[in-house]
Coordinates of C-alpha atoms and ligand atoms in Angstrom, one line a residue:
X1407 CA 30.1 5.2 -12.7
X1408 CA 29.3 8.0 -10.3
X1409 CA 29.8 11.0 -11.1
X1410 CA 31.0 13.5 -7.7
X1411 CA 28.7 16.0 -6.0
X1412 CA 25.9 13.8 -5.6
X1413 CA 24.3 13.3 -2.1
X1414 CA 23.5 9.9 -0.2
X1415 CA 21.8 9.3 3.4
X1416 CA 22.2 7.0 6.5
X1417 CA 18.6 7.0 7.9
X1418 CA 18.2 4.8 11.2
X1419 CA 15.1 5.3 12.9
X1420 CA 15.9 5.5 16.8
X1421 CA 13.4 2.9 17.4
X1422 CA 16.3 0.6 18.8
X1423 CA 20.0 0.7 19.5
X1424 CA 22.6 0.2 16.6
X1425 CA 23.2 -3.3 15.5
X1426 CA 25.7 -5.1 12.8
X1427 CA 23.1 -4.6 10.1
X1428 CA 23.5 -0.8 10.5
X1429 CA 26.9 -0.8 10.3
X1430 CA 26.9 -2.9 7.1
X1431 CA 24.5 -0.4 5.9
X1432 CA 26.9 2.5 7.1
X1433 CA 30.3 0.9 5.1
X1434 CA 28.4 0.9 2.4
X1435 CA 27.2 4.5 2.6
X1436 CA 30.3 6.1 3.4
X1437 CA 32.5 4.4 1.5
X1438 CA 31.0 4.9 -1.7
X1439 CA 30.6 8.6 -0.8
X1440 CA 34.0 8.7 0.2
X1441 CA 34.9 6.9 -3.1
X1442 CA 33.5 8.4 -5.4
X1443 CA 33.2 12.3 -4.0
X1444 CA 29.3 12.4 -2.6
X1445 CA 27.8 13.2 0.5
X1446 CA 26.4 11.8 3.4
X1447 CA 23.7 13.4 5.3
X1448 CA 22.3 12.0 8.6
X1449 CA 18.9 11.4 8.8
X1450 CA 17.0 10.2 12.3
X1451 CA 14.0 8.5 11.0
X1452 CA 12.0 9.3 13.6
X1453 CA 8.4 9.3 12.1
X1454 CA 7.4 6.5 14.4
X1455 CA 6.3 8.4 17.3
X1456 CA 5.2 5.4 19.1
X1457 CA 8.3 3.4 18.9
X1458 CA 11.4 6.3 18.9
X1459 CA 12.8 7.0 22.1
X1460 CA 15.2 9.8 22.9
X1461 CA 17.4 7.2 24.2
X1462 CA 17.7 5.3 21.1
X1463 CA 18.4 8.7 19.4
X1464 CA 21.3 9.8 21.7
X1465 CA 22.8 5.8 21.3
X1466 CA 22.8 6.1 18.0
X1467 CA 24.6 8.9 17.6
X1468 CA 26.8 8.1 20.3
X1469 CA 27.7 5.0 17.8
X1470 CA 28.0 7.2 14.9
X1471 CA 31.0 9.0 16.9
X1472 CA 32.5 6.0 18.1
X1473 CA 32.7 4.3 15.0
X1474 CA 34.2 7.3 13.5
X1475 CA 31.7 7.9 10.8
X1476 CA 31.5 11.7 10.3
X1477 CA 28.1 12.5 8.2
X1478 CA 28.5 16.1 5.5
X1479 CA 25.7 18.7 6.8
X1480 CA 24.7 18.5 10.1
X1481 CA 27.0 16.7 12.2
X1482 CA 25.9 14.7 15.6
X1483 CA 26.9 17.6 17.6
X1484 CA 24.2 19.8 15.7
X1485 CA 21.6 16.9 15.8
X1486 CA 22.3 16.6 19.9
X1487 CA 21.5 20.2 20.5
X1488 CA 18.0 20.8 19.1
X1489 CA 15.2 20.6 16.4
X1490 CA 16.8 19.7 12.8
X1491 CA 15.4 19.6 10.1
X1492 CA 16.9 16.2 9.7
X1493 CA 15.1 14.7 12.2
X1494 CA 11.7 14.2 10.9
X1495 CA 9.4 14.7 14.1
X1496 CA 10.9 18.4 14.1
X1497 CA 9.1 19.1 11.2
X1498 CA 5.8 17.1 10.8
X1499 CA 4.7 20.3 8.7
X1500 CA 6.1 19.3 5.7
X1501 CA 4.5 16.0 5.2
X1502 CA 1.0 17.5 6.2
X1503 CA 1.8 20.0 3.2
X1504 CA 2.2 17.2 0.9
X1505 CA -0.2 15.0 1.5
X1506 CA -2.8 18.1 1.7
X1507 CA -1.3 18.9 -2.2
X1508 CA -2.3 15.1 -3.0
X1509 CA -5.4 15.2 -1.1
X1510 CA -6.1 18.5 -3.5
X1511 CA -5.3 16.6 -6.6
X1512 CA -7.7 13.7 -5.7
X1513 CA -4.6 11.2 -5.5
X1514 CA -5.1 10.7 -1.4
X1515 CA -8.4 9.4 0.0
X1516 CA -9.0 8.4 4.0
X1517 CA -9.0 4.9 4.4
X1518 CA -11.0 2.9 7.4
X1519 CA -9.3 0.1 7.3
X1520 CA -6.8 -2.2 9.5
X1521 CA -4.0 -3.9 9.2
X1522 CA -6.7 -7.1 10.1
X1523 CA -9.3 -5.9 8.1
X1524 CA -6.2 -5.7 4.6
X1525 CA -5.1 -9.0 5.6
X1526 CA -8.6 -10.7 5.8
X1527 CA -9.3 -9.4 2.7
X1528 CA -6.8 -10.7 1.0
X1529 CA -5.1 -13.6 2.8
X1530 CA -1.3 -14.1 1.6
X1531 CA 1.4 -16.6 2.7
X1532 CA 3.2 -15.9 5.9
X1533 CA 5.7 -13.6 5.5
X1534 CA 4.5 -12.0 2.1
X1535 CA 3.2 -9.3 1.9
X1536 CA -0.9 -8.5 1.6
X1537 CA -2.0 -5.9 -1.2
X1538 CA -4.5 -3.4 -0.1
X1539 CA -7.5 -4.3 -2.4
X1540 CA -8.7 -0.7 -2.1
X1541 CA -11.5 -1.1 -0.5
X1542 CA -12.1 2.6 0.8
X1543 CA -10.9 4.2 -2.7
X1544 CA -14.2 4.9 -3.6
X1545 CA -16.2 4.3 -0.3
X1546 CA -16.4 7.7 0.5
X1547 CA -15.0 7.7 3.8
X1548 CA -15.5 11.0 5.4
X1549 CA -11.9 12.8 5.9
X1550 CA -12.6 13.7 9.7
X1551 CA -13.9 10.1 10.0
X1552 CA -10.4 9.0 10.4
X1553 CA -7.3 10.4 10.0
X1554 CA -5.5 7.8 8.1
X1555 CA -5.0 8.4 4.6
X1556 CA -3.9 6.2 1.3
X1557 CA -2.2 7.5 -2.3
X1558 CA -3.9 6.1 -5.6
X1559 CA -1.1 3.7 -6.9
X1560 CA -2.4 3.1 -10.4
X1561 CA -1.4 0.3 -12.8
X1562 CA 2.2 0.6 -15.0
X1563 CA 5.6 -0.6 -14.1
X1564 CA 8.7 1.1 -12.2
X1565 CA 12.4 0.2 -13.7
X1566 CA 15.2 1.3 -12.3
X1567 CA 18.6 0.0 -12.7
X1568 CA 19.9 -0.9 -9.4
X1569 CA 24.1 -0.1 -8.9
X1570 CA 24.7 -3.6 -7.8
X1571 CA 21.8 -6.0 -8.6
X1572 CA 20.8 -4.8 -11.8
X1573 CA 17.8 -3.9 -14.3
X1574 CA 14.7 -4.3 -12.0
X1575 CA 10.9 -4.1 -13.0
X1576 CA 8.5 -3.3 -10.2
X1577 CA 4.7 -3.2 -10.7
X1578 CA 3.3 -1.5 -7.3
X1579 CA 0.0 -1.6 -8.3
X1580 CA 0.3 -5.1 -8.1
X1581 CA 2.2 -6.0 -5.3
X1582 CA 1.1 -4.0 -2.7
X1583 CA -2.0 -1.8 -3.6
X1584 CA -2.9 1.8 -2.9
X1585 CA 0.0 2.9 -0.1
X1586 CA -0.7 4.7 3.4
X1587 CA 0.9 7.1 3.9
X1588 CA -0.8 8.1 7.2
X1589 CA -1.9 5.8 9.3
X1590 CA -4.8 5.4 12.0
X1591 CA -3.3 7.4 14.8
X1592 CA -2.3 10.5 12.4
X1593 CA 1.5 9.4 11.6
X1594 CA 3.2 9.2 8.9
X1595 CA 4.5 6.3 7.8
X1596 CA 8.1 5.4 6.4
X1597 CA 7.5 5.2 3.1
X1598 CA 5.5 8.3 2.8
X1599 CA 7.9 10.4 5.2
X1600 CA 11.3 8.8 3.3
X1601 CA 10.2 9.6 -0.1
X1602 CA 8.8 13.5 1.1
X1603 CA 12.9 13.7 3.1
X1604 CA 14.4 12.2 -0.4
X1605 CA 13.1 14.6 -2.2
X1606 CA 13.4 18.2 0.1
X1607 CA 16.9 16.3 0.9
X1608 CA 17.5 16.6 -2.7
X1609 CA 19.3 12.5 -1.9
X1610 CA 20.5 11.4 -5.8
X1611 CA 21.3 7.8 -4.4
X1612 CA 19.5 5.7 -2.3
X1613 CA 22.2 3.2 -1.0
X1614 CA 20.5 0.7 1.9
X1615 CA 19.4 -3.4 2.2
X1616 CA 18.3 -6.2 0.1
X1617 CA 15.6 -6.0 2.4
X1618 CA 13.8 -2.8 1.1
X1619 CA 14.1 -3.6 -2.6
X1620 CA 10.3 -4.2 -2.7
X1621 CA 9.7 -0.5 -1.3
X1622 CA 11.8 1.0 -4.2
X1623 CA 9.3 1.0 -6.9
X1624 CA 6.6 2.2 -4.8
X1625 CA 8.6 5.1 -3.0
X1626 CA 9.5 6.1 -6.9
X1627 CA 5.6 6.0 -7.7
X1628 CA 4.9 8.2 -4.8
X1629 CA 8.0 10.6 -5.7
X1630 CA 6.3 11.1 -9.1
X1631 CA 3.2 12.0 -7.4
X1632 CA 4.7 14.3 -5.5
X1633 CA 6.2 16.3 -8.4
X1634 CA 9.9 14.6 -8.6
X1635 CA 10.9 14.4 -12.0
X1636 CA 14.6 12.6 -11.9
X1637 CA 14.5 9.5 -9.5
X1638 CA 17.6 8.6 -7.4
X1639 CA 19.6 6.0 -8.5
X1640 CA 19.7 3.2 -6.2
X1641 CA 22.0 0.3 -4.4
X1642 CA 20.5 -2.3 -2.1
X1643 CA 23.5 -3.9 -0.6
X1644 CA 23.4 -7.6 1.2
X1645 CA 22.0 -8.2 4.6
X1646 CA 23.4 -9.7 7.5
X1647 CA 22.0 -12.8 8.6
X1648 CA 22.3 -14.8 11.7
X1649 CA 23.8 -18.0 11.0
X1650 CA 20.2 -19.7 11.2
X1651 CA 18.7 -17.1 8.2
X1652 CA 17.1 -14.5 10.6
X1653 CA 17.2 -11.3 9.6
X1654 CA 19.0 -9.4 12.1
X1655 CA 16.8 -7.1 14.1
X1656 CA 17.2 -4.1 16.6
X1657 CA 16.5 -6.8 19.6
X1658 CA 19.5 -8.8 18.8
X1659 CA 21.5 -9.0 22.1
X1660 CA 24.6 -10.5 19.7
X1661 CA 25.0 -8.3 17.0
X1662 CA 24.3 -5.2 18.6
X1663 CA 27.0 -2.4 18.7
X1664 CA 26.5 -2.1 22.2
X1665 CA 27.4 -5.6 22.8
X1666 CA 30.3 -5.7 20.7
X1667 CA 31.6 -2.3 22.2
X1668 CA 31.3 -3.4 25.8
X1669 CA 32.9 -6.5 24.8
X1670 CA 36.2 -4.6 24.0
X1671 CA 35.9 -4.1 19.8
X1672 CA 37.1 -1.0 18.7
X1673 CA 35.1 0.5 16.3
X1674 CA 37.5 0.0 13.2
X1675 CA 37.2 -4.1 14.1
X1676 CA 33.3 -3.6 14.1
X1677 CA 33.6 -1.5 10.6
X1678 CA 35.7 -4.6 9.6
X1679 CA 33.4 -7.5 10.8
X1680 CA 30.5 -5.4 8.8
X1681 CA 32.5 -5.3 5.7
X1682 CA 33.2 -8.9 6.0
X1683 CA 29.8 -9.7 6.6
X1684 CA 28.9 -8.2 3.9
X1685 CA 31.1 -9.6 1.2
X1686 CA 33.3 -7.0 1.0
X1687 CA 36.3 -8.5 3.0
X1688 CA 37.3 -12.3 2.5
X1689 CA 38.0 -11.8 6.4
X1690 CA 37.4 -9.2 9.0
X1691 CA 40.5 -7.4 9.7
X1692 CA 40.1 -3.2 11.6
X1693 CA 39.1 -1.0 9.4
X1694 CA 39.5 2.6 9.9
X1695 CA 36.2 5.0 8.6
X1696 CA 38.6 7.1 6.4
X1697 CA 39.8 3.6 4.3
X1698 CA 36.3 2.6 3.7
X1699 CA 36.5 4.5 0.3
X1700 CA 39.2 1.5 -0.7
X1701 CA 36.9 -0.9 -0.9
X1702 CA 35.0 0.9 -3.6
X1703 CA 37.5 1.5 -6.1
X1704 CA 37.3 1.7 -10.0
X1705 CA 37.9 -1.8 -10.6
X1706 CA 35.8 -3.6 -7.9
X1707 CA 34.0 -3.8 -4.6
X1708 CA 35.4 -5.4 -1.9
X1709 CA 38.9 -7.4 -1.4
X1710 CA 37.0 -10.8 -2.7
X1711 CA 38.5 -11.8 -6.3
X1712 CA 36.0 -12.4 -8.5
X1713 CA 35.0 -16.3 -9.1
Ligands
LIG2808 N1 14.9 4.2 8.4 C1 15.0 3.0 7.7 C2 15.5 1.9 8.6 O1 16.1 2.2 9.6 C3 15.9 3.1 6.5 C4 15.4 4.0 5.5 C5 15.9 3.8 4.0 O2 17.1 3.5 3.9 O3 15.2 3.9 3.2 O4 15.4 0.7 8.2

């Protein structure tokens, strides 16, 4: 199914401390590189300038090393002691570069408008997700008016056949509109800076949540606009939920790595809780990192029979 030598990523953004969701997200990513012979490079998904803290950064990688998960290319220790390219606020350059190339192309255009101003526009349920109406595409917003910035996402569908769920069919100009890519106080935003990484990371699968399906398609559009010619292939994986439905998130006080570690769980029984949360162990037992790659063998995922 996969061929060795390709190249995945684990791609927190230090914008909180490491919870179960991550680690879910981590069994995943290292044991099907460890399965099937790919790599796994580190990524700190620090774009947010507003959010990321150093703190978060150094707890996260403190986790990494705890939990025993050793990434291919540069390892914590060369992420701890200075500017990598793998940590994207060290080099804010190359996502200037691109979007200037799109700007040049006519496919980027500044954009005047807020979050409020999208939403108005276009009221959608709560939750869902509003579609910018593209409003500014040909208002002829002055670039030094504003330094936020949106790609053309024109009409026609995005398939891909996802490792786990299946044959999907995405239409981006649909669902969400012409994308920023820079927003109103001059960062870039995730799904510009992730699909610029995916590509100068040369990354060949995508493996991450349920909950970013919907970003799939677009980050593919972008990647085309951007010059890639073979998309990754891609796995979204299940999420973790609380037991009321909540999507676990970074402020979780009981799920968070932190929590569990100061409670006395080694790391293998928090890689073994993840895996059982999601569906990949009928119950937690320890897992060690190096046996993650035996939940991914040739006939099956996971210890669950089928059925
Ligand atoms: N940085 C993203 C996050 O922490 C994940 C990026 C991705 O897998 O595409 O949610």
């Amino acid at each position: 199914m996969l061929a060795p030598g390709f190249t995945t990523r684990f791609a927190p953004a230090p914008t909180g401390h490491l919870h179960l969701g991550h680690a879910v997200n981590a069994v995943w990513v290292w044991g099907i590189a460890r399965a099937y012979g790919g790599r796994v490079l580190l990524r700190l998904e620090d774009h947010d300038r507003g959010r990321c803290r150093p703190a978060y950064e150094a707890s996260i990688l403190d986790d990494l090393d705890w939990l025993g998960l050793v990434p291919d290319g540069a390892s914590t220790a060369v992420l701890r002691r200075g500017p990598h390219a793998q940590r994207q606020s060290d080099d804010l350059a190359r996502y200037d570069d691109r979007l200037i190339a799109l700007e040049a192309d006519g496919l980027a255009y500044p954009c005047r408008c807020s979050r409020a101003d999208v939403e108005r526009a276009q009221p959608v349920a709560d939750g869902a997700e509003p579609r910018y109406p593209g409003t500014c595409r040909t208002a002829g917003v002055a670039p030094d008016e504003t330094p936020a910035r949106r790609v053309t996402i024109t009409d026609g569908v995005e398939t891909f056949d996802d490792l786990r769920l299946g044959p999907q069919t995405q239409r981006p100009a649909t669902d969400v509109g012409d994308v920023l890519v820079r927003d109103r106080l001059g960062q870039f935003t995730y799904q510009f800076a992730v699909t610029v990484d995916d590509f100068e990371q040369r990354i060949d699968l995508l493996i991450r949540g349920e909950d970013l399906l919907a970003s799939t398609g677009r980050q593919f559009r972008i990647a085309r606009m951007l010059g890639r010619i073979e998309m990754p292939r891609v796995l979204h994986h299940p999420l973790v939920r609380h037991p009321d439905g909540r999507k676990l998130s970074k402020s979780a006080q009981d799920t968070g790595l932190r929590e569990l570690r100061a409670s006395g769980r080694t790391g293998a029984e928090v890689l073994g809780i993840a895996a059982h949360a999601s569906g990949l162990l009928a119950a937690p037992r320890p897992l060690e990192a190096r046996s993650l790659a035996d939940l991914f063998g040739p006939d099956g995922w996971g210890e669950i029979p089928a059925g």
